[in-house]
Amino acid sequence: MSCARILFPHLMDHYIDEAELWTKKETKHKFRKSIIEEWGSCCYVCGNHFEKITLDHIVPKKAGGRTTRYNLATCCSMCNRKKGHQSVFEWWAQTEMWNIDRVVKLISWLRRAHTSDTSGDNTQ
């Protein structure tokens, strides 16, 4: 990662990955696509598969959540709207969609944030 990207990520219009130069738009697309592929295009809340799916900030931006890989999970637009800016576990546990297997998957996803270097994963 270039020193300029670390110090001034908001000024970068391009990202260099080995010999490839990607625009900011391409970089954002690849970032989002990698998260969607890892979750298999399934909503972490209801568990359904969707061709078009949104990304949800697990810790909402209003609560200080950042746009980093491990603070984003795939979420269908309906579940994303229902959750809004609420804390995910408080909200989710009160719905009929609460599922221990999906909760374990989400917690495993969140734990990766503490074991991975995500400093370059910010798309803000």
C-alpha positions as YAML, in Angstrom:
chain: A
units: angstrom
residues:
- id: 1
  name: MET
  ca: [0.00, 0.00, 0.00]
- id: 2
  name: SER
  ca: [1.36, 3.37, -0.92]
- id: 3
  name: CYS
  ca: [2.26, 5.87, 1.76]
- id: 4
  name: ALA
  ca: [-0.05, 8.44, 0.15]
- id: 5
  name: ARG
  ca: [-3.02, 6.06, 0.44]
- id: 6
  name: ILE
  ca: [-2.35, 5.57, 4.16]
- id: 7
  name: LEU
  ca: [-1.90, 9.26, 4.93]
- id: 8
  name: PHE
  ca: [-4.47, 10.72, 2.53]
- id: 9
  name: PRO
  ca: [-7.00, 8.02, 1.54]
- id: 10
  name: HIS
  ca: [-9.69, 10.62, 0.85]
- id: 11
  name: LEU
  ca: [-7.46, 12.22, -1.83]
- id: 12
  name: MET
  ca: [-6.89, 9.03, -3.79]
- id: 13
  name: ASP
  ca: [-8.77, 8.72, -7.08]
- id: 14
  name: HIS
  ca: [-6.96, 5.53, -8.04]
- id: 15
  name: TYR
  ca: [-5.61, 2.44, -6.31]
- id: 16
  name: ILE
  ca: [-2.59, 0.46, -7.50]
- id: 17
  name: ASP
  ca: [-2.72, -3.32, -6.99]
- id: 18
  name: GLU
  ca: [0.57, -4.77, -8.13]
- id: 19
  name: ALA
  ca: [0.63, -3.83, -11.84]
- id: 20
  name: GLU
  ca: [-3.02, -2.80, -12.17]
- id: 21
  name: LEU
  ca: [-4.38, 0.71, -11.74]
- id: 22
  name: TRP
  ca: [-8.02, 0.80, -10.64]
- id: 23
  name: THR
  ca: [-10.24, 3.84, -10.41]
- id: 24
  name: LYS
  ca: [-11.92, 4.66, -7.13]
- id: 25
  name: LYS
  ca: [-15.21, 3.38, -8.60]
- id: 26
  name: GLU
  ca: [-13.63, 0.05, -9.65]
- id: 27
  name: THR
  ca: [-12.00, -0.32, -6.25]
- id: 28
  name: LYS
  ca: [-15.31, 0.26, -4.47]
- id: 29
  name: HIS
  ca: [-17.04, -2.26, -6.77]
- id: 30
  name: LYS
  ca: [-14.40, -4.94, -6.12]
- id: 31
  name: PHE
  ca: [-14.57, -4.24, -2.35]
- id: 32
  name: ARG
  ca: [-18.37, -4.63, -2.30]
- id: 33
  name: LYS
  ca: [-18.29, -7.66, -4.61]
- id: 34
  name: SER
  ca: [-15.80, -9.49, -2.39]
- id: 35
  name: ILE
  ca: [-18.07, -9.08, 0.65]
- id: 36
  name: ILE
  ca: [-21.16, -10.16, -1.30]
- id: 37
  name: GLU
  ca: [-19.34, -13.24, -2.64]
- id: 38
  name: GLU
  ca: [-18.07, -14.22, 0.81]
- id: 39
  name: TRP
  ca: [-21.65, -14.08, 2.16]
- id: 40
  name: GLY
  ca: [-22.98, -15.92, -0.91]
- id: 41
  name: SER
  ca: [-25.46, -13.09, -1.69]
- id: 42
  name: CYS
  ca: [-27.48, -14.18, 1.36]
- id: 43
  name: CYS
  ca: [-28.99, -11.77, 3.86]
- id: 44
  name: TYR
  ca: [-27.34, -12.27, 7.25]
- id: 45
  name: VAL
  ca: [-30.67, -11.47, 8.95]
- id: 46
  name: CYS
  ca: [-33.33, -13.50, 7.10]
- id: 47
  name: GLY
  ca: [-30.97, -15.96, 5.38]
- id: 48
  name: ASN
  ca: [-32.56, -15.61, 1.94]
- id: 49
  name: HIS
  ca: [-30.51, -15.43, -1.26]
- id: 50
  name: PHE
  ca: [-30.86, -12.32, -3.44]
- id: 51
  name: GLU
  ca: [-29.50, -11.43, -6.87]
- id: 52
  name: LYS
  ca: [-29.33, -7.77, -5.79]
- id: 53
  name: ILE
  ca: [-28.38, -7.24, -2.17]
- id: 54
  name: THR
  ca: [-27.30, -4.30, -0.05]
- id: 55
  name: LEU
  ca: [-24.52, -4.03, 2.49]
- id: 56
  name: ASP
  ca: [-25.46, -3.17, 6.06]
- id: 57
  name: HIS
  ca: [-23.23, -1.41, 8.56]
- id: 58
  name: ILE
  ca: [-23.30, -3.82, 11.50]
- id: 59
  name: VAL
  ca: [-22.37, -0.98, 13.82]
- id: 60
  name: PRO
  ca: [-24.40, 1.85, 12.29]
- id: 61
  name: LYS
  ca: [-22.54, 4.90, 11.02]
- id: 62
  name: LYS
  ca: [-24.61, 7.03, 13.42]
- id: 63
  name: ALA
  ca: [-23.14, 4.99, 16.28]
- id: 64
  name: GLY
  ca: [-19.58, 5.46, 15.01]
- id: 65
  name: GLY
  ca: [-19.44, 2.42, 12.73]
- id: 66
  name: ARG
  ca: [-16.98, 2.70, 9.88]
- id: 67
  name: THR
  ca: [-17.18, 1.53, 6.31]
- id: 68
  name: THR
  ca: [-14.71, -1.32, 6.68]
- id: 69
  name: ARG
  ca: [-14.88, -4.90, 5.44]
- id: 70
  name: TYR
  ca: [-15.76, -6.43, 8.78]
- id: 71
  name: ASN
  ca: [-18.36, -3.82, 9.69]
- id: 72
  name: LEU
  ca: [-20.34, -4.62, 6.54]
- id: 73
  name: ALA
  ca: [-22.48, -7.67, 5.87]
- id: 74
  name: THR
  ca: [-24.93, -8.53, 3.13]
- id: 75
  name: CYS
  ca: [-28.49, -7.63, 3.98]
- id: 76
  name: CYS
  ca: [-31.63, -7.57, 1.84]
- id: 77
  name: SER
  ca: [-33.17, -4.16, 1.40]
- id: 78
  name: MET
  ca: [-36.24, -5.07, 3.49]
- id: 79
  name: CYS
  ca: [-34.21, -6.25, 6.51]
- id: 80
  name: ASN
  ca: [-31.83, -3.31, 6.11]
- id: 81
  name: ARG
  ca: [-34.75, -0.85, 6.21]
- id: 82
  name: LYS
  ca: [-36.32, -2.59, 9.22]
- id: 83
  name: LYS
  ca: [-33.05, -2.52, 11.15]
- id: 84
  name: GLY
  ca: [-32.34, 1.10, 10.27]
- id: 85
  name: HIS
  ca: [-29.88, 2.63, 12.73]
- id: 86
  name: GLN
  ca: [-30.63, 0.20, 15.55]
- id: 87
  name: SER
  ca: [-28.10, -2.02, 17.26]
- id: 88
  name: VAL
  ca: [-28.12, -5.25, 15.26]
- id: 89
  name: PHE
  ca: [-28.34, -7.74, 18.13]
- id: 90
  name: GLU
  ca: [-30.96, -5.85, 20.15]
- id: 91
  name: TRP
  ca: [-33.14, -5.47, 17.07]
- id: 92
  name: TRP
  ca: [-32.53, -8.89, 15.51]
- id: 93
  name: ALA
  ca: [-33.13, -10.87, 18.71]
- id: 94
  name: GLN
  ca: [-36.65, -9.44, 18.89]
- id: 95
  name: THR
  ca: [-37.60, -10.56, 15.37]
- id: 96
  name: GLU
  ca: [-38.86, -13.88, 14.06]
- id: 97
  name: MET
  ca: [-35.75, -13.99, 11.83]
- id: 98
  name: TRP
  ca: [-33.33, -14.62, 14.76]
- id: 99
  name: ASN
  ca: [-31.33, -17.73, 13.86]
- id: 100
  name: ILE
  ca: [-28.44, -19.03, 15.93]
- id: 101
  name: ASP
  ca: [-26.48, -20.32, 12.89]
- id: 102
  name: ARG
  ca: [-26.60, -16.90, 11.21]
- id: 103
  name: VAL
  ca: [-25.73, -15.20, 14.50]
- id: 104
  name: VAL
  ca: [-22.66, -17.43, 14.86]
- id: 105
  name: LYS
  ca: [-21.64, -16.63, 11.27]
- id: 106
  name: LEU
  ca: [-21.99, -12.89, 11.93]
- id: 107
  name: ILE
  ca: [-20.00, -13.11, 15.18]
- id: 108
  name: SER
  ca: [-17.25, -15.05, 13.35]
- id: 109
  name: TRP
  ca: [-17.23, -12.33, 10.68]
- id: 110
  name: LEU
  ca: [-16.90, -9.65, 13.36]
- id: 111
  name: ARG
  ca: [-14.08, -11.53, 15.10]
- id: 112
  name: ARG
  ca: [-12.02, -11.40, 11.91]
- id: 113
  name: ALA
  ca: [-11.83, -7.63, 12.37]
- id: 114
  name: HIS
  ca: [-9.69, -8.22, 15.43]
- id: 115
  name: THR
  ca: [-7.39, -10.72, 13.71]
- id: 116
  name: SER
  ca: [-7.01, -9.03, 10.32]
- id: 117
  name: ASP
  ca: [-5.31, -5.84, 9.28]
- id: 118
  name: THR
  ca: [-8.27, -3.83, 7.95]
- id: 119
  name: SER
  ca: [-6.49, -0.50, 7.76]
- id: 120
  name: GLY
  ca: [-6.66, -0.58, 3.95]
- id: 121
  name: ASP
  ca: [-10.27, -1.74, 3.82]
- id: 122
  name: ASN
  ca: [-11.86, 1.64, 4.36]
- id: 123
  name: THR
  ca: [-13.87, 2.88, 1.38]
- id: 124
  name: GLN
  ca: [-14.87, 6.23, 2.86]
...
